[in-house]
GROMACS .gro file of C-alpha atoms in nm:
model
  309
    1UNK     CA    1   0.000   0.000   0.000
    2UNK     CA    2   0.295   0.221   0.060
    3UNK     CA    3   0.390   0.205  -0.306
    4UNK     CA    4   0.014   0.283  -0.457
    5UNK     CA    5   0.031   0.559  -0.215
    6UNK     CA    6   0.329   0.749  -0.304
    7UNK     CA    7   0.203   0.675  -0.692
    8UNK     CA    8  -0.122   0.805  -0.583
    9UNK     CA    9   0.030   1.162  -0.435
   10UNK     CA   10   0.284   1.155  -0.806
   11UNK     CA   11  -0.064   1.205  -1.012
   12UNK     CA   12  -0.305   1.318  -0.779
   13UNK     CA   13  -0.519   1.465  -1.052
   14UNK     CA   14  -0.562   1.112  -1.246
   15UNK     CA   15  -0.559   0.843  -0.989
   16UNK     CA   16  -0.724   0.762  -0.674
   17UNK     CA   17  -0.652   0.450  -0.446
   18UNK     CA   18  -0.870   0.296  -0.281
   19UNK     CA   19  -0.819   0.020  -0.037
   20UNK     CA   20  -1.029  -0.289   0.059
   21UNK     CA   21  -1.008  -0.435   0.401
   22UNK     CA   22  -1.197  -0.693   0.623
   23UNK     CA   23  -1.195  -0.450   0.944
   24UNK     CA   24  -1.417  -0.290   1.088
   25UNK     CA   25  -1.480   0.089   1.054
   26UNK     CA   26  -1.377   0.138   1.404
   27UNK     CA   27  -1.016  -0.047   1.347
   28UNK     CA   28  -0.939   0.158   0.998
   29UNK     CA   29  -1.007   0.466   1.220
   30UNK     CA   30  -0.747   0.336   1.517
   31UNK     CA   31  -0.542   0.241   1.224
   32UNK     CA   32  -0.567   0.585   1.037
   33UNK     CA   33  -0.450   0.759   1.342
   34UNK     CA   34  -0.135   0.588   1.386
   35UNK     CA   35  -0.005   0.582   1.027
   36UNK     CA   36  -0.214   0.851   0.814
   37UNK     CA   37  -0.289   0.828   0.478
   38UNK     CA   38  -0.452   1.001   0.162
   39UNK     CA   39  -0.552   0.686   0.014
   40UNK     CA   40  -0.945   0.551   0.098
   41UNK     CA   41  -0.976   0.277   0.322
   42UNK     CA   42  -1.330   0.094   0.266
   43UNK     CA   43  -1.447  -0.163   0.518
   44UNK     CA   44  -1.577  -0.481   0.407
   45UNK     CA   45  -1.611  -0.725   0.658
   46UNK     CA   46  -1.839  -0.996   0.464
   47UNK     CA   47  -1.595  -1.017   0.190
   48UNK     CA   48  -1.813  -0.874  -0.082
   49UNK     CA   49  -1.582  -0.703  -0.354
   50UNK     CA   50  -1.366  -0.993  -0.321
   51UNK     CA   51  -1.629  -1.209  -0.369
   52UNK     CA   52  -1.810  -1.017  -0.647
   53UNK     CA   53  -1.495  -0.987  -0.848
   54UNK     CA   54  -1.418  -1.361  -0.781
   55UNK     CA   55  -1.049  -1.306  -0.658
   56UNK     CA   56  -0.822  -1.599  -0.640
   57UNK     CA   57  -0.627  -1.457  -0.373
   58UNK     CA   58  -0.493  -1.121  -0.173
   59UNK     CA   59  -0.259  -0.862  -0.289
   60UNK     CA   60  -0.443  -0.760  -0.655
   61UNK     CA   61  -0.580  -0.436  -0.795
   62UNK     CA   62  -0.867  -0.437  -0.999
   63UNK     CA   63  -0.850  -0.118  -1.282
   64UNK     CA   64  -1.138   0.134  -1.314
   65UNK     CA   65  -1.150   0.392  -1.601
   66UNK     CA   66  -1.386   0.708  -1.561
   67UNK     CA   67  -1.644   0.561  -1.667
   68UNK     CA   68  -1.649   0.297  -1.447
   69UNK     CA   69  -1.542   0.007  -1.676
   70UNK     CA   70  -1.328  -0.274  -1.547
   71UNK     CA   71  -1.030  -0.260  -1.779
   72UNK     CA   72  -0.750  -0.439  -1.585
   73UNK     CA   73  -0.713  -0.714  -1.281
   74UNK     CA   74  -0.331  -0.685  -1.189
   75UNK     CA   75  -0.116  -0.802  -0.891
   76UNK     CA   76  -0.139  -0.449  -0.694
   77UNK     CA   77   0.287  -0.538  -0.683
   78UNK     CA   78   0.301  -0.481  -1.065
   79UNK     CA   79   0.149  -0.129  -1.073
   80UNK     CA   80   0.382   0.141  -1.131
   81UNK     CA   81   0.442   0.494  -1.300
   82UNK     CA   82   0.476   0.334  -1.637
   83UNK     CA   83   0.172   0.141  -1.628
   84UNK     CA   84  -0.070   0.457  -1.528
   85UNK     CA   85   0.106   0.635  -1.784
   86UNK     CA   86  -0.028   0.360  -2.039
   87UNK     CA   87  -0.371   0.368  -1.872
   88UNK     CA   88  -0.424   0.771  -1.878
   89UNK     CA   89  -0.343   0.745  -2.277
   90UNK     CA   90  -0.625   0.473  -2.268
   91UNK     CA   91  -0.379   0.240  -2.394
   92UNK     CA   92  -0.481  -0.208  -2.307
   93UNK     CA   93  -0.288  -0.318  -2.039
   94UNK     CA   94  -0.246  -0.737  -1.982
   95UNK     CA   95  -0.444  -0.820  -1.640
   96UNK     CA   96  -0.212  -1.045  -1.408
   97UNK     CA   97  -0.442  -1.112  -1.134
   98UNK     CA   98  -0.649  -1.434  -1.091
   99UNK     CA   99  -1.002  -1.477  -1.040
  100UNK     CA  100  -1.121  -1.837  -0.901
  101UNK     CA  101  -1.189  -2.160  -1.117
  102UNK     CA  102  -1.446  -2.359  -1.060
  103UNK     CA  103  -1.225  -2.674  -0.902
  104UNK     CA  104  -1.118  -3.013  -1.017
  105UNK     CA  105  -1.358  -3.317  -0.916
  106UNK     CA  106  -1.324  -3.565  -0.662
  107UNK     CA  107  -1.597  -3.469  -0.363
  108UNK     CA  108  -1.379  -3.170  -0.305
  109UNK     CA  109  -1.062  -3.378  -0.287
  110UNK     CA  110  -0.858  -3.306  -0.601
  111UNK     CA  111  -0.626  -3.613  -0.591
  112UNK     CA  112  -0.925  -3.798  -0.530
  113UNK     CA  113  -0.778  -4.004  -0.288
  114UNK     CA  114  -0.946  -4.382  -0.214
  115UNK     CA  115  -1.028  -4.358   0.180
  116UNK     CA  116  -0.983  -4.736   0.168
  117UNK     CA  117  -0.641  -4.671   0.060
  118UNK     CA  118  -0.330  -4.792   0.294
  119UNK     CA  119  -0.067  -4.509   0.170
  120UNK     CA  120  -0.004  -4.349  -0.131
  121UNK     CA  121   0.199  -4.060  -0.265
  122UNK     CA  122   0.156  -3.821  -0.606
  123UNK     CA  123   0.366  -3.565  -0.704
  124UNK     CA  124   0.267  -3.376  -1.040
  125UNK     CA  125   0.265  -3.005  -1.131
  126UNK     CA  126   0.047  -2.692  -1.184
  127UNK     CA  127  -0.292  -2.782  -1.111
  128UNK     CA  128  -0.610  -2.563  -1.290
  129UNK     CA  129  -0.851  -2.411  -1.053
  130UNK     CA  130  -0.674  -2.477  -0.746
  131UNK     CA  131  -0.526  -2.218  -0.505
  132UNK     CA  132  -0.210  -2.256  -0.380
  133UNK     CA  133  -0.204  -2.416  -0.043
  134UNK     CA  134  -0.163  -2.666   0.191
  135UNK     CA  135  -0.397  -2.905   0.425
  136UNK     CA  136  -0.311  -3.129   0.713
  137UNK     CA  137  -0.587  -3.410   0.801
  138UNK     CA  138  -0.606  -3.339   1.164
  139UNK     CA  139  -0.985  -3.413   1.233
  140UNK     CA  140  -1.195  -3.755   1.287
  141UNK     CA  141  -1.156  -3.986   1.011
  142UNK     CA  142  -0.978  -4.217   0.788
  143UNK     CA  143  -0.699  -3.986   0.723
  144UNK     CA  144  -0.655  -3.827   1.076
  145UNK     CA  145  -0.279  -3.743   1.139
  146UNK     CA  146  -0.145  -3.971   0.872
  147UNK     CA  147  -0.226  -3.731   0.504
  148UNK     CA  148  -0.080  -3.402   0.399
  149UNK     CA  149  -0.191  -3.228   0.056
  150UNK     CA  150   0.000  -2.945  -0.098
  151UNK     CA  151  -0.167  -2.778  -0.440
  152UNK     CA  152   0.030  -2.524  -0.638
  153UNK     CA  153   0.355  -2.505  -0.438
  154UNK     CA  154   0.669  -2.380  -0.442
  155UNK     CA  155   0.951  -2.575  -0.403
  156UNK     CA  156   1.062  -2.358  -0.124
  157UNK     CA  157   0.728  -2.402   0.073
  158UNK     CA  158   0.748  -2.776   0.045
  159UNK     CA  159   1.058  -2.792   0.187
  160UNK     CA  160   0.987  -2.549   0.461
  161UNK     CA  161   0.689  -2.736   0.581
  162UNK     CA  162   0.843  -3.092   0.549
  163UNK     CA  163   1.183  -2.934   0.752
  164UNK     CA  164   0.962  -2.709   0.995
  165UNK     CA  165   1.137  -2.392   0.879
  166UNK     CA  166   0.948  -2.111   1.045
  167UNK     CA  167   1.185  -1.809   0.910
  168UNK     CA  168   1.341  -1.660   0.618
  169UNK     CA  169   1.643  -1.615   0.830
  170UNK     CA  170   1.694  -1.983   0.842
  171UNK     CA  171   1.706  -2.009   0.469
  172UNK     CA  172   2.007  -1.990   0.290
  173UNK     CA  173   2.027  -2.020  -0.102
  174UNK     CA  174   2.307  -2.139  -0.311
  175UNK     CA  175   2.084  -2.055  -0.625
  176UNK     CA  176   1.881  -1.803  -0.750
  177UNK     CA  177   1.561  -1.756  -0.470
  178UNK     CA  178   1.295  -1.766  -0.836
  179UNK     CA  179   1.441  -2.146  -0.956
  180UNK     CA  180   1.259  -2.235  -0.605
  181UNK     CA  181   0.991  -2.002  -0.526
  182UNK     CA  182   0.828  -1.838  -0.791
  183UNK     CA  183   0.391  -1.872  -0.836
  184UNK     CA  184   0.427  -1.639  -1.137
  185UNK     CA  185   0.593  -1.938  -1.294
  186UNK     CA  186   0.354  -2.185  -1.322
  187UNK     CA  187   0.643  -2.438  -1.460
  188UNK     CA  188   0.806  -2.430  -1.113
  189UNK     CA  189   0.457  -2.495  -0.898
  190UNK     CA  190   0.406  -2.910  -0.747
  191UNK     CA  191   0.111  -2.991  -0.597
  192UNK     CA  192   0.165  -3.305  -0.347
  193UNK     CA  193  -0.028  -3.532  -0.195
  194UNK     CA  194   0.071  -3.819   0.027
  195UNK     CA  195  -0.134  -4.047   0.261
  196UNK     CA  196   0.075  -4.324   0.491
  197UNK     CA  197   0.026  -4.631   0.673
  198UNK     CA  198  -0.123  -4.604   1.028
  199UNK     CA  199   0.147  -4.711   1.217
  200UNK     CA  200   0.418  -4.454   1.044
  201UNK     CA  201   0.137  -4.154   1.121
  202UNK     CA  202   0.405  -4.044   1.373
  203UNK     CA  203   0.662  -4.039   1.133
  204UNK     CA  204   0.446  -3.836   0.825
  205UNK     CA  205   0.682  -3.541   0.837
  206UNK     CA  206   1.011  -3.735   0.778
  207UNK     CA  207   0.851  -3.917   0.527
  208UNK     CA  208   0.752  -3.633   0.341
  209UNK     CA  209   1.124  -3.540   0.383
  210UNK     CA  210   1.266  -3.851   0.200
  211UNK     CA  211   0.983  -3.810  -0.067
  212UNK     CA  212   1.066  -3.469  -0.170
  213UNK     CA  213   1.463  -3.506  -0.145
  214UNK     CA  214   1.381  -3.849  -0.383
  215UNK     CA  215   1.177  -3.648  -0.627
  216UNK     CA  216   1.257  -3.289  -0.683
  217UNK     CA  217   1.457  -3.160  -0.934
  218UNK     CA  218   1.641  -2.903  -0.629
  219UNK     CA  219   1.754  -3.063  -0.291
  220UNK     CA  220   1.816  -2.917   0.041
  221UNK     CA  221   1.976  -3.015   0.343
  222UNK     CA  222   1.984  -2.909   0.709
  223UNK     CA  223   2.272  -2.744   0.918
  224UNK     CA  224   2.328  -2.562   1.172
  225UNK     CA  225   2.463  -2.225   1.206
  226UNK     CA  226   2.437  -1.970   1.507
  227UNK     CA  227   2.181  -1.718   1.441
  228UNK     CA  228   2.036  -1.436   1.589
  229UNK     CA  229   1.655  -1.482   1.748
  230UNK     CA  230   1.410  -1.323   2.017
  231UNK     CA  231   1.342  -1.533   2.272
  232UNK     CA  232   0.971  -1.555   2.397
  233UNK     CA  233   1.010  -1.534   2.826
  234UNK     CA  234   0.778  -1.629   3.108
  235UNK     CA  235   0.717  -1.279   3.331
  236UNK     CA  236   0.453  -1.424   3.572
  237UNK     CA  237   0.254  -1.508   3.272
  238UNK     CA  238  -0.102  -1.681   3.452
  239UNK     CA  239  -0.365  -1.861   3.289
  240UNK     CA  240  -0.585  -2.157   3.320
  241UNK     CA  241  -0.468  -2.483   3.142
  242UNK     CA  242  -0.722  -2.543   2.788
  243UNK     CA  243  -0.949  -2.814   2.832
  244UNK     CA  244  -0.856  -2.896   2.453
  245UNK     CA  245  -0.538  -3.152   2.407
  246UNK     CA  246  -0.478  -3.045   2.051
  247UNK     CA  247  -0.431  -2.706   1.872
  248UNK     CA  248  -0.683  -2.510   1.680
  249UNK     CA  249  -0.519  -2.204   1.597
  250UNK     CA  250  -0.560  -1.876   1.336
  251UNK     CA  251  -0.396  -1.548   1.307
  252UNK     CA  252  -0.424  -1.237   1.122
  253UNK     CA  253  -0.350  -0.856   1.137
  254UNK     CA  254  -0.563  -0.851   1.420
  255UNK     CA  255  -0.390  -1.121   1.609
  256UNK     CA  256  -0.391  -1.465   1.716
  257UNK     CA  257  -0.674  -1.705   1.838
  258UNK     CA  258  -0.573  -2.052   1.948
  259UNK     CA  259  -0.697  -2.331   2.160
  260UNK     CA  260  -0.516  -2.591   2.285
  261UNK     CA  261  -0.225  -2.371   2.204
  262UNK     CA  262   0.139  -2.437   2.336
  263UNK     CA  263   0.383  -2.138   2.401
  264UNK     CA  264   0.627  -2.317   2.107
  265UNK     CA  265   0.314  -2.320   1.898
  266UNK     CA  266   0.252  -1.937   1.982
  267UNK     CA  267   0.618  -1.867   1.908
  268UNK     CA  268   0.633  -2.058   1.589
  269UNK     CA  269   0.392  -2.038   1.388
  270UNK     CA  270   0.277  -1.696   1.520
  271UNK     CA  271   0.557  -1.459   1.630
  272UNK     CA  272   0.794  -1.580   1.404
  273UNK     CA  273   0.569  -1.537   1.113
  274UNK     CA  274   0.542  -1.156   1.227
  275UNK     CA  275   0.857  -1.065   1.344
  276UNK     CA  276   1.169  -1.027   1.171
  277UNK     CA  277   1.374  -1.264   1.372
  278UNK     CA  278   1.264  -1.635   1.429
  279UNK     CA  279   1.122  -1.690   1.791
  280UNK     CA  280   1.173  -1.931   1.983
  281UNK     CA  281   0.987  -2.066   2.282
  282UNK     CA  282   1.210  -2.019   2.669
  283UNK     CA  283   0.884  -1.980   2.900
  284UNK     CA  284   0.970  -2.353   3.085
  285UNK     CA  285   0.530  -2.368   3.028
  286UNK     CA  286   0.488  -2.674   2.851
  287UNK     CA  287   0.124  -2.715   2.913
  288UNK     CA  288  -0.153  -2.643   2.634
  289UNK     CA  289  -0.377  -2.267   2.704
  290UNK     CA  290  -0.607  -2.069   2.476
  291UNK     CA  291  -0.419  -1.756   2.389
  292UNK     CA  292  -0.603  -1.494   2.211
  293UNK     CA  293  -0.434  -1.138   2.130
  294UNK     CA  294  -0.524  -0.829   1.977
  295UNK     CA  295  -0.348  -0.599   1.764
  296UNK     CA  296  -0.401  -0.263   1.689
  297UNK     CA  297  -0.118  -0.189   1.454
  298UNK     CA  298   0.062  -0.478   1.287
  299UNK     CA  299   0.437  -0.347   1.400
  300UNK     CA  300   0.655  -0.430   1.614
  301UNK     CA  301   0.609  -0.226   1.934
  302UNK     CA  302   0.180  -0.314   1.799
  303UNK     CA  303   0.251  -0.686   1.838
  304UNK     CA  304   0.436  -0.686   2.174
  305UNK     CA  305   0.162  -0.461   2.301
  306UNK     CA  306  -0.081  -0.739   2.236
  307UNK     CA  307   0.150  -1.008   2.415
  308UNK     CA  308   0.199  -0.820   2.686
  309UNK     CA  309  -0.199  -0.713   2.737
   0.00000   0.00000   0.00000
């Protein structure tokens, strides 16, 4: 947003920005006090636009001329001076963005995987009408801890799942970062799916490992290396133990909501994901709690606020 606004105040007299969000009036005016801006903020907490427009995903721009006609659906990243430029001389731009496909068939599952199956795994490429994501079977049923699916993928987030990487700063390349994580590239996307045998549920992750290092065309490997981190510290922190023995757990702008949440969990795949060091877990706590925080400004000093609430 930064970007579109600085290209907004370079041609204030033929562009205006305006920005969709899911909060509520009454956060965008908290948030408008702590970081003004000259571009519109429009709340839209039932998803609307983005559901009207069908958009595949986050972080696109959709074009309006004057006379409010649709000309262009663009990854908001690609905007810049040259492509207004184009659009004030009414000049046809190529859209980049992605609306949503209706998706592949298989009652939802798109490997259409046999329940009665004992394991399987199926590596293959760019998949039509799928987002790109990832799904762990955690609930009640025939695939319950032992199946992981992966559509659209980067090699990069396939190997940062199956290693537990948590951090850019534990990545290091020795080749370019696009060969391995690149979604504009469509060539370079896998979509995954593997199911195993009941008794090696335990051992799914390492088994993913082994698969991946066996099939793709880039391998990695682990070592270790001193690095710098925050550290996530008990300071008389009280609370009453969750009645729930596994985690349910989401997190946004706003903050995180978990039950059955463990302080590793909370540093992993919370604080670590929002901070710019990886964060590990020194609290000695190693029961399970329902942590819930909120955020008023996604920063830093916003995000320790919340913690320390």
């Amino acid at each position: 947003m930064d970007t579109l606004a600085k290209l907004q105040l370079a041609n204030l007299s033929t562009i205006h920005v305006i920005g969709l969000s899911d909060d509520t009036p009454e956060r965008l005016h908290t948030y408008l006090k702590k970081k003004p801006s000259k571009i519109w903020l429009a709340s839209d907490t039932s998803g609307f636009f983005y559901e009207l427009f069908g958009l595949a995903y986050v972080g696109q721009s959709i074009i309006i001329n004057p006379k409010g006609k649709i000309v262009a659906l663009v990854k908001s990243d690609s905007i810049n001076q040259q492509m207004i430029d184009r659009l004030i001389k009414g000049e046809a731009i190529r859209s980049s963005g992605e609306t949503k496909k209706e998706k592949l068939s298989g009652n939802g599952d798109p490997f259409a995987v046999d329940s009665t199956l004992n394991h399987s795994f199926s590596l293959r490429g760019y998949m039509q009408g799928q987002p790109s994501g990832s799904k762990r079977y955690l609930d009640k049923g025939a695939y319950r801890k032992r199946r992981i699916s992966f559509t659209n993928a980067t090699i990069l987030g396939l190997y940062s799942n199956a290693f537990g990487i948590v951090s850019q700063k534990q990545l290091v390349y020795e080749l370019p970062e696009k060969e391995v994580s690149n979604y504009e590239n469509k060539e370079t996307l896998y979509s995954l799916d593997l199911l195993v045998k009941q008794e090696d549920k335990d051992s799914l992750m390492s088994i993913l490992q082994k698969n991946l290092l066996l099939n793709l065309p880039v391998k990695a490997k682990i070592e270790y290396r001193v690095i710098p981190v925050y550290a996530l510290v008990n300071k008389s922190y009280k609370a009453i133990e969750s009645a729930k023995n596994e985690l349910s757990y989401s997190f946004s702008g706003r903050g995180y909501d978990a039950t059955g949440a463990k302080m590793a969990d909370f540093a992993e795949s919370y604080l670590t994901n929002e901070l710019a060091l990886p964060v590990i877990d020194e609290t000695g706590l190693d029961k399970r709690y329902d942590i819930k925080t909120n955020v008023e400004m996604r920063t830093k000093d916003g995000i320790m606020k919340s913690i320390n609430d």
